[in-house]
């Protein structure tokens, strides 16, 4: 185990579990170097099914250098319909080649337009829209270009094989020089990746933490002010002006037009006078509801990452429970060869049940979890519960703090702490290609960070 890059530690990812050197290299040198294909879990009827009973047209789209929201907006504009009639299961990054399902209500197959950088294949019809989460996971093929130390990849693989089964990753130190043939099972902590918090300016969790504490003005300043070194100089100067003056009208003269949400907050504060905490809450509530939820979700994700890092520091296992852990059981609807946790089926592990639950985890029937803290989340007992409470105490939070107005409210859930996958690694000179599949909600970058060990934005 070794310390992570500073920008990763800022979002709660304190460690790499592999002690091997990093390979470095460039991620997303081109969109084709980052390929993502949804593992679909959505049933359809034939395309000629009755449009009254099945009003949603379902199609599969390959998007090249398109962010999902941008594509949906372009599609709805071309069709002359509301953006709300376009739905999908998971949002994908722009600088990639992605293949995913979409549904659009009240449109005929022949009306779908040709859009540059896309290939569209009609799949069928459905009685409801595709909803967020209507997928089993994602398959990835990712190329890391121009690595400085490609030989180290074999040692990283060996470390991650050991972590997947609870063995000591340092037991074979010094060792591996050849990559395994074919796929091998590896494991990493199931951290929330950098994208959850803002890849270039990781601050969404700071906004969410302030909201949970009821510090509405601080939440606004964390989002509108709070300059980051990775931003352009003019943007940093505008944010610094906000921090120094609280002059919302003046901020509108300085904030770039591209910062539409920040400018929207400033407009509302100019209108309402920004005199009371309720005025700052009002400005945040004027943002789209999905962005309001994102702030609180980012705060929960930061707490989760902190909990996982503390568990690593204490040397507790990730592949099997200890007394006081809460496990969730396998989703019975998941594909047989792709086990997925069902966060609605949980059980706290007692001393009496420990050996039984260990066997369930070993066979892929149960998964050790940590809380995504909300009003209804059980924190567990024993040392795992102590870790969760300690992190919350350090942040000045309680579960009841997530009893929030409107879209900010969250009752919480639980999430598996170990991310396992069958990984293939191929080498061509100094380039490495990684092939693997992950369940929905998990991040490819939390696996790749173990290999690259450096600035996640490089």
CSV table of C-alpha atoms in Angstrom, one decimal:
chain,number,residue,atom,x,y,z
A,1,UNK,CA,0.0,0.0,0.0
A,2,UNK,CA,1.3,3.5,-0.8
A,3,UNK,CA,0.0,7.1,-0.7
A,4,UNK,CA,-2.1,8.2,-3.6
A,5,UNK,CA,-1.7,11.4,-5.8
A,6,UNK,CA,-2.7,14.6,-3.9
A,7,UNK,CA,-5.7,15.3,-6.1
A,8,UNK,CA,-7.0,11.8,-5.3
A,9,UNK,CA,-6.5,12.2,-1.6
A,10,UNK,CA,-8.5,15.4,-1.8
A,11,UNK,CA,-11.6,13.2,-2.6
A,12,UNK,CA,-10.9,10.5,0.0
A,13,UNK,CA,-8.8,8.0,-2.1
A,14,UNK,CA,-5.9,8.0,0.2
A,15,UNK,CA,-4.0,4.9,-1.0
A,16,UNK,CA,-3.1,2.6,-3.8
A,17,UNK,CA,-3.3,-1.0,-2.7
A,18,UNK,CA,-0.5,-2.0,-5.0
A,19,UNK,CA,3.1,-1.4,-3.8
A,20,UNK,CA,4.5,-1.8,-7.3
A,21,UNK,CA,5.7,1.2,-9.3
A,22,UNK,CA,3.3,2.9,-11.7
A,23,UNK,CA,3.5,2.7,-15.4
A,24,UNK,CA,2.5,6.3,-16.0
A,25,UNK,CA,1.4,7.0,-19.6
A,26,UNK,CA,-1.4,9.0,-21.2
A,27,UNK,CA,-5.1,8.2,-20.9
A,28,UNK,CA,-7.6,9.2,-23.6
A,29,UNK,CA,-4.9,10.2,-26.1
A,30,UNK,CA,-7.8,9.8,-28.6
A,31,UNK,CA,-11.5,9.0,-28.2
A,32,UNK,CA,-10.9,5.5,-29.7
A,33,UNK,CA,-8.5,4.7,-26.8
A,34,UNK,CA,-11.4,4.7,-24.4
A,35,UNK,CA,-14.2,2.3,-25.5
A,36,UNK,CA,-17.2,1.6,-23.4
A,37,UNK,CA,-20.1,-0.8,-24.2
A,38,UNK,CA,-23.1,-1.1,-22.0
A,39,UNK,CA,-24.0,-4.6,-20.8
A,40,UNK,CA,-27.7,-4.2,-21.5
A,41,UNK,CA,-30.5,-5.2,-19.2
A,42,UNK,CA,-33.6,-3.8,-20.8
A,43,UNK,CA,-36.3,-5.9,-22.6
A,44,UNK,CA,-38.0,-4.6,-25.8
A,45,UNK,CA,-40.8,-5.6,-28.2
A,46,UNK,CA,-40.4,-5.7,-32.0
A,47,UNK,CA,-40.1,-2.4,-33.7
A,48,UNK,CA,-43.5,-2.8,-35.3
A,49,UNK,CA,-45.3,-3.3,-32.0
A,50,UNK,CA,-48.4,-1.2,-31.2
A,51,UNK,CA,-47.2,2.3,-30.6
A,52,UNK,CA,-50.1,2.9,-28.2
A,53,UNK,CA,-49.0,0.2,-25.8
A,54,UNK,CA,-45.3,0.6,-26.6
A,55,UNK,CA,-44.7,4.3,-27.3
A,56,UNK,CA,-40.9,4.4,-26.6
A,57,UNK,CA,-38.6,3.7,-29.5
A,58,UNK,CA,-35.4,2.0,-28.3
A,59,UNK,CA,-32.1,2.3,-30.2
A,60,UNK,CA,-28.5,1.5,-29.7
A,61,UNK,CA,-26.1,4.3,-30.5
A,62,UNK,CA,-22.3,4.3,-30.9
A,63,UNK,CA,-21.1,7.8,-30.0
A,64,UNK,CA,-17.7,9.1,-30.9
A,65,UNK,CA,-16.5,12.1,-28.9
A,66,UNK,CA,-20.1,12.8,-27.7
A,67,UNK,CA,-21.1,13.4,-24.0
A,68,UNK,CA,-24.4,11.6,-23.4
A,69,UNK,CA,-26.3,14.7,-22.4
A,70,UNK,CA,-25.0,16.7,-25.4
A,71,UNK,CA,-26.1,13.9,-27.8
A,72,UNK,CA,-29.6,13.8,-26.2
A,73,UNK,CA,-30.0,17.5,-26.6
A,74,UNK,CA,-28.8,17.4,-30.2
A,75,UNK,CA,-31.2,14.5,-31.0
A,76,UNK,CA,-34.2,16.2,-29.4
A,77,UNK,CA,-33.4,19.5,-31.3
A,78,UNK,CA,-33.2,17.6,-34.6
A,79,UNK,CA,-36.5,15.8,-33.8
A,80,UNK,CA,-38.2,19.0,-32.6
A,81,UNK,CA,-39.2,17.5,-29.3
A,82,UNK,CA,-38.7,18.1,-25.6
A,83,UNK,CA,-35.3,16.9,-24.3
A,84,UNK,CA,-37.4,15.2,-21.5
A,85,UNK,CA,-38.6,12.6,-24.1
A,86,UNK,CA,-35.1,11.2,-24.5
A,87,UNK,CA,-33.8,8.7,-21.9
A,88,UNK,CA,-30.8,6.4,-21.2
A,89,UNK,CA,-29.4,4.1,-18.6
A,90,UNK,CA,-26.1,5.7,-17.8
A,91,UNK,CA,-24.2,8.8,-18.6
A,92,UNK,CA,-20.8,8.4,-20.4
A,93,UNK,CA,-17.9,10.7,-20.8
A,94,UNK,CA,-17.3,12.7,-24.0
A,95,UNK,CA,-13.7,11.7,-24.9
A,96,UNK,CA,-14.5,8.1,-25.7
A,97,UNK,CA,-16.3,5.8,-28.1
A,98,UNK,CA,-19.4,4.6,-26.3
A,99,UNK,CA,-22.2,2.2,-27.2
A,100,UNK,CA,-25.4,2.4,-25.2
A,101,UNK,CA,-29.2,2.2,-25.4
A,102,UNK,CA,-31.5,5.2,-25.6
A,103,UNK,CA,-35.3,5.5,-25.7
A,104,UNK,CA,-37.3,8.3,-27.2
A,105,UNK,CA,-41.0,8.7,-26.8
A,106,UNK,CA,-43.5,9.1,-29.6
A,107,UNK,CA,-41.0,8.9,-32.5
A,108,UNK,CA,-41.0,6.5,-35.5
A,109,UNK,CA,-37.8,4.7,-36.4
A,110,UNK,CA,-37.7,6.3,-39.8
A,111,UNK,CA,-37.7,9.8,-38.2
A,112,UNK,CA,-34.3,9.2,-36.4
A,113,UNK,CA,-31.9,11.7,-37.9
A,114,UNK,CA,-28.3,11.1,-39.0
A,115,UNK,CA,-26.0,12.8,-36.6
A,116,UNK,CA,-22.2,13.2,-37.2
A,117,UNK,CA,-20.0,11.0,-35.0
A,118,UNK,CA,-22.8,8.5,-34.3
A,119,UNK,CA,-24.1,5.2,-35.6
A,120,UNK,CA,-27.7,4.4,-34.7
A,121,UNK,CA,-29.3,0.9,-34.7
A,122,UNK,CA,-33.0,0.5,-33.9
A,123,UNK,CA,-33.6,-2.2,-31.3
A,124,UNK,CA,-37.4,-2.2,-30.8
A,125,UNK,CA,-40.1,-0.6,-28.7
A,126,UNK,CA,-40.9,-0.5,-25.0
A,127,UNK,CA,-43.9,0.4,-22.8
A,128,UNK,CA,-41.7,2.6,-20.6
A,129,UNK,CA,-38.6,4.7,-21.0
A,130,UNK,CA,-35.2,3.4,-20.2
A,131,UNK,CA,-34.4,4.7,-16.7
A,132,UNK,CA,-31.1,5.5,-15.1
A,133,UNK,CA,-29.6,2.2,-13.9
A,134,UNK,CA,-31.3,0.0,-16.5
A,135,UNK,CA,-28.1,-1.8,-17.3
A,136,UNK,CA,-26.0,-4.6,-15.7
A,137,UNK,CA,-22.7,-2.8,-16.2
A,138,UNK,CA,-20.2,-1.7,-18.8
A,139,UNK,CA,-17.4,-3.4,-20.8
A,140,UNK,CA,-14.2,-1.4,-21.3
A,141,UNK,CA,-11.3,-1.5,-23.7
A,142,UNK,CA,-8.8,1.2,-22.7
A,143,UNK,CA,-5.4,2.0,-24.1
A,144,UNK,CA,-2.8,3.8,-22.0
A,145,UNK,CA,-0.3,5.3,-24.4
A,146,UNK,CA,3.4,6.1,-24.0
A,147,UNK,CA,3.9,4.5,-20.6
A,148,UNK,CA,7.3,5.2,-18.9
A,149,UNK,CA,7.5,1.9,-17.2
A,150,UNK,CA,5.3,-0.8,-18.9
A,151,UNK,CA,7.3,-3.6,-17.3
A,152,UNK,CA,5.7,-2.6,-13.9
A,153,UNK,CA,2.3,-3.7,-15.1
A,154,UNK,CA,3.0,-7.4,-14.4
A,155,UNK,CA,3.8,-6.6,-10.7
A,156,UNK,CA,0.6,-4.5,-10.4
A,157,UNK,CA,-1.5,-7.3,-11.8
A,158,UNK,CA,0.1,-9.7,-9.2
A,159,UNK,CA,-0.7,-7.3,-6.3
A,160,UNK,CA,-4.3,-6.8,-7.5
A,161,UNK,CA,-4.7,-10.6,-7.8
A,162,UNK,CA,-3.7,-10.9,-4.2
A,163,UNK,CA,-6.0,-8.1,-3.0
A,164,UNK,CA,-9.0,-9.8,-4.8
A,165,UNK,CA,-8.6,-12.8,-2.6
A,166,UNK,CA,-7.5,-11.2,0.7
A,167,UNK,CA,-3.8,-12.2,0.4
A,168,UNK,CA,-1.0,-9.9,1.2
A,169,UNK,CA,-0.1,-7.9,-2.0
A,170,UNK,CA,3.5,-7.6,-0.8
A,171,UNK,CA,4.0,-11.4,-0.4
A,172,UNK,CA,5.5,-11.8,-3.8
A,173,UNK,CA,7.4,-8.5,-3.8
A,174,UNK,CA,10.0,-8.0,-6.3
A,175,UNK,CA,8.5,-10.5,-8.5
A,176,UNK,CA,6.5,-10.5,-11.7
A,177,UNK,CA,8.1,-9.7,-15.0
A,178,UNK,CA,5.6,-11.2,-17.4
A,179,UNK,CA,1.9,-10.3,-17.9
A,180,UNK,CA,-0.5,-13.3,-17.5
A,181,UNK,CA,-1.9,-14.9,-20.7
A,182,UNK,CA,-5.6,-14.1,-21.0
A,183,UNK,CA,-7.8,-12.8,-18.3
A,184,UNK,CA,-7.1,-13.0,-14.5
A,185,UNK,CA,-9.2,-12.0,-11.6
A,186,UNK,CA,-8.1,-8.8,-9.8
A,187,UNK,CA,-9.6,-6.6,-7.1
A,188,UNK,CA,-9.4,-2.9,-6.0
A,189,UNK,CA,-11.2,-0.8,-3.4
A,190,UNK,CA,-14.6,0.2,-5.0
A,191,UNK,CA,-13.8,3.9,-4.6
A,192,UNK,CA,-15.9,6.5,-6.3
A,193,UNK,CA,-13.6,7.8,-9.1
A,194,UNK,CA,-12.4,11.3,-9.7
A,195,UNK,CA,-15.2,12.0,-12.2
A,196,UNK,CA,-17.8,11.9,-9.4
A,197,UNK,CA,-16.3,15.1,-7.9
A,198,UNK,CA,-15.2,16.9,-11.0
A,199,UNK,CA,-12.1,15.7,-12.9
A,200,UNK,CA,-10.4,19.1,-13.3
A,201,UNK,CA,-12.0,20.9,-10.3
A,202,UNK,CA,-13.0,18.4,-7.6
A,203,UNK,CA,-15.3,20.5,-5.5
A,204,UNK,CA,-18.9,19.0,-5.7
A,205,UNK,CA,-18.4,17.1,-2.5
A,206,UNK,CA,-17.4,20.3,-0.7
A,207,UNK,CA,-20.7,21.9,-1.9
A,208,UNK,CA,-22.6,18.8,-0.7
A,209,UNK,CA,-21.0,18.7,2.7
A,210,UNK,CA,-21.9,22.4,3.3
A,211,UNK,CA,-25.5,21.7,2.2
A,212,UNK,CA,-25.7,18.7,4.6
A,213,UNK,CA,-24.5,21.0,7.4
A,214,UNK,CA,-27.1,23.6,6.5
A,215,UNK,CA,-24.3,26.1,5.6
A,216,UNK,CA,-26.0,27.4,2.5
A,217,UNK,CA,-23.7,30.4,1.9
A,218,UNK,CA,-20.6,28.3,2.3
A,219,UNK,CA,-22.1,25.9,-0.3
A,220,UNK,CA,-22.6,28.7,-2.8
A,221,UNK,CA,-19.0,29.9,-2.2
A,222,UNK,CA,-17.6,26.4,-2.6
A,223,UNK,CA,-19.3,26.2,-6.0
A,224,UNK,CA,-19.1,29.8,-7.4
A,225,UNK,CA,-15.9,30.9,-5.6
A,226,UNK,CA,-13.2,28.5,-4.6
A,227,UNK,CA,-10.7,28.9,-7.5
A,228,UNK,CA,-8.7,25.8,-8.5
A,229,UNK,CA,-5.2,25.8,-9.9
A,230,UNK,CA,-6.3,23.7,-13.0
A,231,UNK,CA,-8.7,26.4,-14.2
A,232,UNK,CA,-7.8,29.2,-16.7
A,233,UNK,CA,-6.4,32.3,-15.1
A,234,UNK,CA,-9.4,34.5,-15.9
A,235,UNK,CA,-11.7,31.9,-14.2
A,236,UNK,CA,-9.6,31.8,-11.1
A,237,UNK,CA,-9.6,35.5,-10.9
A,238,UNK,CA,-13.4,35.7,-11.2
A,239,UNK,CA,-13.8,33.0,-8.5
A,240,UNK,CA,-11.3,34.8,-6.2
A,241,UNK,CA,-13.3,38.0,-6.7
A,242,UNK,CA,-16.4,36.2,-5.4
A,243,UNK,CA,-14.5,34.9,-2.3
A,244,UNK,CA,-13.2,38.3,-1.5
A,245,UNK,CA,-16.2,40.6,-2.2
A,246,UNK,CA,-19.5,38.6,-2.2
A,247,UNK,CA,-20.4,41.0,-5.0
A,248,UNK,CA,-22.8,38.9,-7.0
A,249,UNK,CA,-23.5,41.6,-9.6
A,250,UNK,CA,-19.8,42.2,-10.1
A,251,UNK,CA,-19.3,38.4,-10.4
A,252,UNK,CA,-21.6,38.3,-13.3
A,253,UNK,CA,-19.3,40.8,-15.1
A,254,UNK,CA,-16.3,38.5,-14.5
A,255,UNK,CA,-17.5,34.9,-14.7
A,256,UNK,CA,-17.1,33.3,-18.2
A,257,UNK,CA,-20.3,32.6,-20.1
A,258,UNK,CA,-19.4,28.9,-20.1
A,259,UNK,CA,-20.0,28.8,-16.3
A,260,UNK,CA,-23.8,28.9,-16.8
A,261,UNK,CA,-24.7,27.3,-13.4
A,262,UNK,CA,-22.5,29.6,-11.4
A,263,UNK,CA,-23.9,32.6,-13.3
A,264,UNK,CA,-27.5,31.4,-12.6
A,265,UNK,CA,-26.7,31.3,-8.9
A,266,UNK,CA,-25.4,34.9,-9.1
A,267,UNK,CA,-28.4,36.1,-11.0
A,268,UNK,CA,-30.7,34.7,-8.3
A,269,UNK,CA,-28.6,36.2,-5.5
A,270,UNK,CA,-28.8,39.6,-7.2
A,271,UNK,CA,-32.6,39.3,-7.4
A,272,UNK,CA,-33.2,38.1,-3.8
A,273,UNK,CA,-30.6,40.3,-2.1
A,274,UNK,CA,-28.4,37.6,-0.6
A,275,UNK,CA,-29.1,38.8,2.9
A,276,UNK,CA,-30.2,35.6,4.6
A,277,UNK,CA,-29.2,31.9,4.6
A,278,UNK,CA,-32.6,31.2,2.9
A,279,UNK,CA,-31.5,33.4,0.0
A,280,UNK,CA,-28.5,31.2,-0.7
A,281,UNK,CA,-30.6,28.1,-0.4
A,282,UNK,CA,-33.0,29.7,-2.9
A,283,UNK,CA,-30.2,30.2,-5.3
A,284,UNK,CA,-29.1,26.6,-5.1
A,285,UNK,CA,-32.6,25.3,-5.4
A,286,UNK,CA,-32.9,27.2,-8.7
A,287,UNK,CA,-30.4,24.8,-10.2
A,288,UNK,CA,-31.6,21.7,-12.1
A,289,UNK,CA,-32.8,19.0,-9.7
A,290,UNK,CA,-30.2,16.5,-11.0
A,291,UNK,CA,-27.4,18.9,-10.1
A,292,UNK,CA,-28.8,19.5,-6.6
A,293,UNK,CA,-28.8,15.7,-6.1
A,294,UNK,CA,-25.3,15.4,-7.5
A,295,UNK,CA,-23.9,17.7,-4.8
A,296,UNK,CA,-25.3,15.6,-2.0
A,297,UNK,CA,-24.4,12.3,-3.8
A,298,UNK,CA,-20.8,13.6,-4.1
A,299,UNK,CA,-20.7,14.3,-0.3
A,300,UNK,CA,-21.9,10.8,0.4
A,301,UNK,CA,-19.3,9.4,-2.1
A,302,UNK,CA,-16.6,11.4,-0.3
A,303,UNK,CA,-17.6,9.9,3.1
A,304,UNK,CA,-17.6,6.4,1.5
A,305,UNK,CA,-14.1,6.9,0.1
A,306,UNK,CA,-12.9,8.1,3.5
A,307,UNK,CA,-14.4,5.0,5.1
A,308,UNK,CA,-12.6,2.7,2.6
A,309,UNK,CA,-9.3,4.4,3.1
A,310,UNK,CA,-9.6,4.1,6.9
A,311,UNK,CA,-10.4,0.4,6.5
A,312,UNK,CA,-7.3,0.0,4.4
A,313,UNK,CA,-5.2,1.8,7.0
A,314,UNK,CA,-6.5,-0.5,9.7
A,315,UNK,CA,-5.7,-3.6,7.7
A,316,UNK,CA,-9.3,-4.9,7.6
A,317,UNK,CA,-10.2,-7.3,4.8
A,318,UNK,CA,-12.2,-6.3,1.8
A,319,UNK,CA,-13.0,-9.7,0.4
A,320,UNK,CA,-14.6,-11.1,3.6
A,321,UNK,CA,-16.5,-9.6,6.6
A,322,UNK,CA,-15.5,-9.0,10.1
A,323,UNK,CA,-17.9,-8.9,13.0
A,324,UNK,CA,-20.1,-5.7,12.7
A,325,UNK,CA,-19.9,-5.5,8.9
A,326,UNK,CA,-23.1,-5.3,6.9
A,327,UNK,CA,-23.2,-7.5,3.8
A,328,UNK,CA,-25.6,-7.4,0.9
A,329,UNK,CA,-26.6,-10.4,-1.1
A,330,UNK,CA,-26.3,-11.1,-4.8
A,331,UNK,CA,-29.0,-9.7,-7.1
A,332,UNK,CA,-31.0,-12.7,-8.3
A,333,UNK,CA,-31.8,-11.0,-11.6
A,334,UNK,CA,-28.2,-10.4,-12.5
A,335,UNK,CA,-26.5,-12.5,-15.2
A,336,UNK,CA,-25.1,-15.8,-13.8
A,337,UNK,CA,-21.5,-14.9,-14.9
A,338,UNK,CA,-21.7,-11.3,-13.7
A,339,UNK,CA,-22.7,-11.1,-10.0
A,340,UNK,CA,-24.1,-7.8,-8.9
A,341,UNK,CA,-24.8,-6.8,-5.3
A,342,UNK,CA,-28.4,-6.1,-4.3
A,343,UNK,CA,-28.2,-3.2,-1.8
A,344,UNK,CA,-31.8,-3.7,-0.7
A,345,UNK,CA,-31.0,-7.2,0.8
A,346,UNK,CA,-28.6,-6.6,3.7
A,347,UNK,CA,-27.6,-8.3,6.9
A,348,UNK,CA,-25.3,-7.3,9.8
A,349,UNK,CA,-22.7,-9.9,10.5
A,350,UNK,CA,-22.6,-11.3,14.1
A,351,UNK,CA,-20.0,-13.5,15.6
A,352,UNK,CA,-22.3,-16.4,15.4
A,353,UNK,CA,-22.9,-15.9,11.6
A,354,UNK,CA,-19.4,-14.8,10.7
A,355,UNK,CA,-18.1,-18.1,9.2
A,356,UNK,CA,-21.4,-18.7,7.3
A,357,UNK,CA,-21.3,-15.2,5.7
A,358,UNK,CA,-17.6,-15.6,4.9
A,359,UNK,CA,-18.5,-18.7,2.8
A,360,UNK,CA,-21.2,-16.7,1.0
A,361,UNK,CA,-18.7,-14.0,0.2
A,362,UNK,CA,-16.1,-16.5,-1.0
A,363,UNK,CA,-18.7,-18.0,-3.4
A,364,UNK,CA,-19.9,-14.6,-4.7
A,365,UNK,CA,-23.3,-14.8,-3.0
A,366,UNK,CA,-22.6,-11.9,-0.6
A,367,UNK,CA,-20.5,-8.7,-0.6
A,368,UNK,CA,-19.1,-6.7,2.2
A,369,UNK,CA,-20.5,-3.1,2.1
A,370,UNK,CA,-20.0,0.4,3.5
A,371,UNK,CA,-22.6,3.1,3.9
A,372,UNK,CA,-23.5,5.8,1.5
A,373,UNK,CA,-24.8,7.7,4.5
A,374,UNK,CA,-28.3,9.1,4.5
A,375,UNK,CA,-31.2,9.4,7.0
A,376,UNK,CA,-32.0,5.7,7.0
A,377,UNK,CA,-28.5,4.2,6.7
A,378,UNK,CA,-27.4,1.7,9.3
A,379,UNK,CA,-23.7,2.2,10.1
A,380,UNK,CA,-23.0,-1.3,11.3
A,381,UNK,CA,-21.3,-2.5,14.5
A,382,UNK,CA,-17.9,-3.4,15.7
A,383,UNK,CA,-14.8,-1.8,14.1
A,384,UNK,CA,-16.6,-1.2,10.7
A,385,UNK,CA,-19.2,0.8,12.5
A,386,UNK,CA,-16.6,2.7,14.5
A,387,UNK,CA,-14.9,3.7,11.3
A,388,UNK,CA,-18.1,5.1,9.8
A,389,UNK,CA,-18.9,7.0,12.9
A,390,UNK,CA,-15.4,8.3,13.2
A,391,UNK,CA,-15.4,9.7,9.6
A,392,UNK,CA,-18.8,11.4,10.2
A,393,UNK,CA,-17.6,12.9,13.4
A,394,UNK,CA,-14.5,14.2,11.7
A,395,UNK,CA,-16.6,15.9,9.1
A,396,UNK,CA,-19.1,17.2,11.6
A,397,UNK,CA,-22.0,15.2,10.2
A,398,UNK,CA,-24.8,13.0,11.4
A,399,UNK,CA,-27.2,10.8,9.5
A,400,UNK,CA,-30.1,13.2,10.2
A,401,UNK,CA,-28.2,16.0,8.4
A,402,UNK,CA,-29.3,14.4,5.1
A,403,UNK,CA,-33.0,15.1,5.9
A,404,UNK,CA,-32.9,18.0,3.4
A,405,UNK,CA,-35.4,19.9,1.3
A,406,UNK,CA,-36.4,18.7,-2.1
A,407,UNK,CA,-33.8,17.2,-4.4
A,408,UNK,CA,-31.1,17.5,-1.7
A,409,UNK,CA,-32.8,14.9,0.5
A,410,UNK,CA,-31.3,11.4,0.7
A,411,UNK,CA,-32.1,8.3,2.8
A,412,UNK,CA,-28.8,6.7,1.8
A,413,UNK,CA,-28.0,3.1,0.8
A,414,UNK,CA,-25.0,0.8,0.9
A,415,UNK,CA,-22.3,-0.1,-1.7
A,416,UNK,CA,-19.9,-3.0,-2.0
A,417,UNK,CA,-16.3,-2.2,-0.9
A,418,UNK,CA,-14.4,-4.6,-3.2
A,419,UNK,CA,-14.5,-4.3,-7.0
A,420,UNK,CA,-13.5,-7.5,-8.7
A,421,UNK,CA,-13.1,-8.1,-12.4
A,422,UNK,CA,-11.5,-10.4,-14.9
A,423,UNK,CA,-8.8,-8.3,-16.4
A,424,UNK,CA,-6.9,-8.7,-19.6
A,425,UNK,CA,-3.7,-6.7,-20.3
A,426,UNK,CA,-2.0,-6.6,-23.7
A,427,UNK,CA,1.3,-4.8,-24.4
A,428,UNK,CA,2.5,-3.3,-27.7
A,429,UNK,CA,5.7,-1.5,-27.1
A,430,UNK,CA,5.1,1.2,-24.5
A,431,UNK,CA,1.3,1.0,-25.0
A,432,UNK,CA,-0.9,-1.1,-22.7
A,433,UNK,CA,-4.5,-2.2,-23.5
A,434,UNK,CA,-6.8,-3.1,-20.6
A,435,UNK,CA,-10.0,-5.1,-21.2
A,436,UNK,CA,-12.5,-5.7,-18.4
A,437,UNK,CA,-16.2,-5.4,-17.3
A,438,UNK,CA,-17.6,-3.6,-14.3
A,439,UNK,CA,-21.0,-3.5,-12.6
A,440,UNK,CA,-23.0,-0.4,-13.0
A,441,UNK,CA,-21.9,2.4,-10.7
A,442,UNK,CA,-18.3,1.4,-10.6
A,443,UNK,CA,-15.5,3.4,-12.2
A,444,UNK,CA,-12.9,2.1,-14.7
A,445,UNK,CA,-10.5,4.8,-13.5
A,446,UNK,CA,-10.3,3.3,-10.0
A,447,UNK,CA,-8.7,0.2,-11.6
A,448,UNK,CA,-6.5,2.1,-14.0
A,449,UNK,CA,-5.2,4.4,-11.2
A,450,UNK,CA,-3.5,1.4,-9.6
A,451,UNK,CA,-1.5,0.9,-12.8
A,452,UNK,CA,-0.8,4.6,-13.6
A,453,UNK,CA,-0.1,6.0,-10.1
A,454,UNK,CA,-0.1,9.6,-11.0
A,455,UNK,CA,-2.2,12.6,-11.9
A,456,UNK,CA,-5.6,11.2,-12.9
A,457,UNK,CA,-6.1,14.0,-15.4
A,458,UNK,CA,-2.8,13.4,-17.3
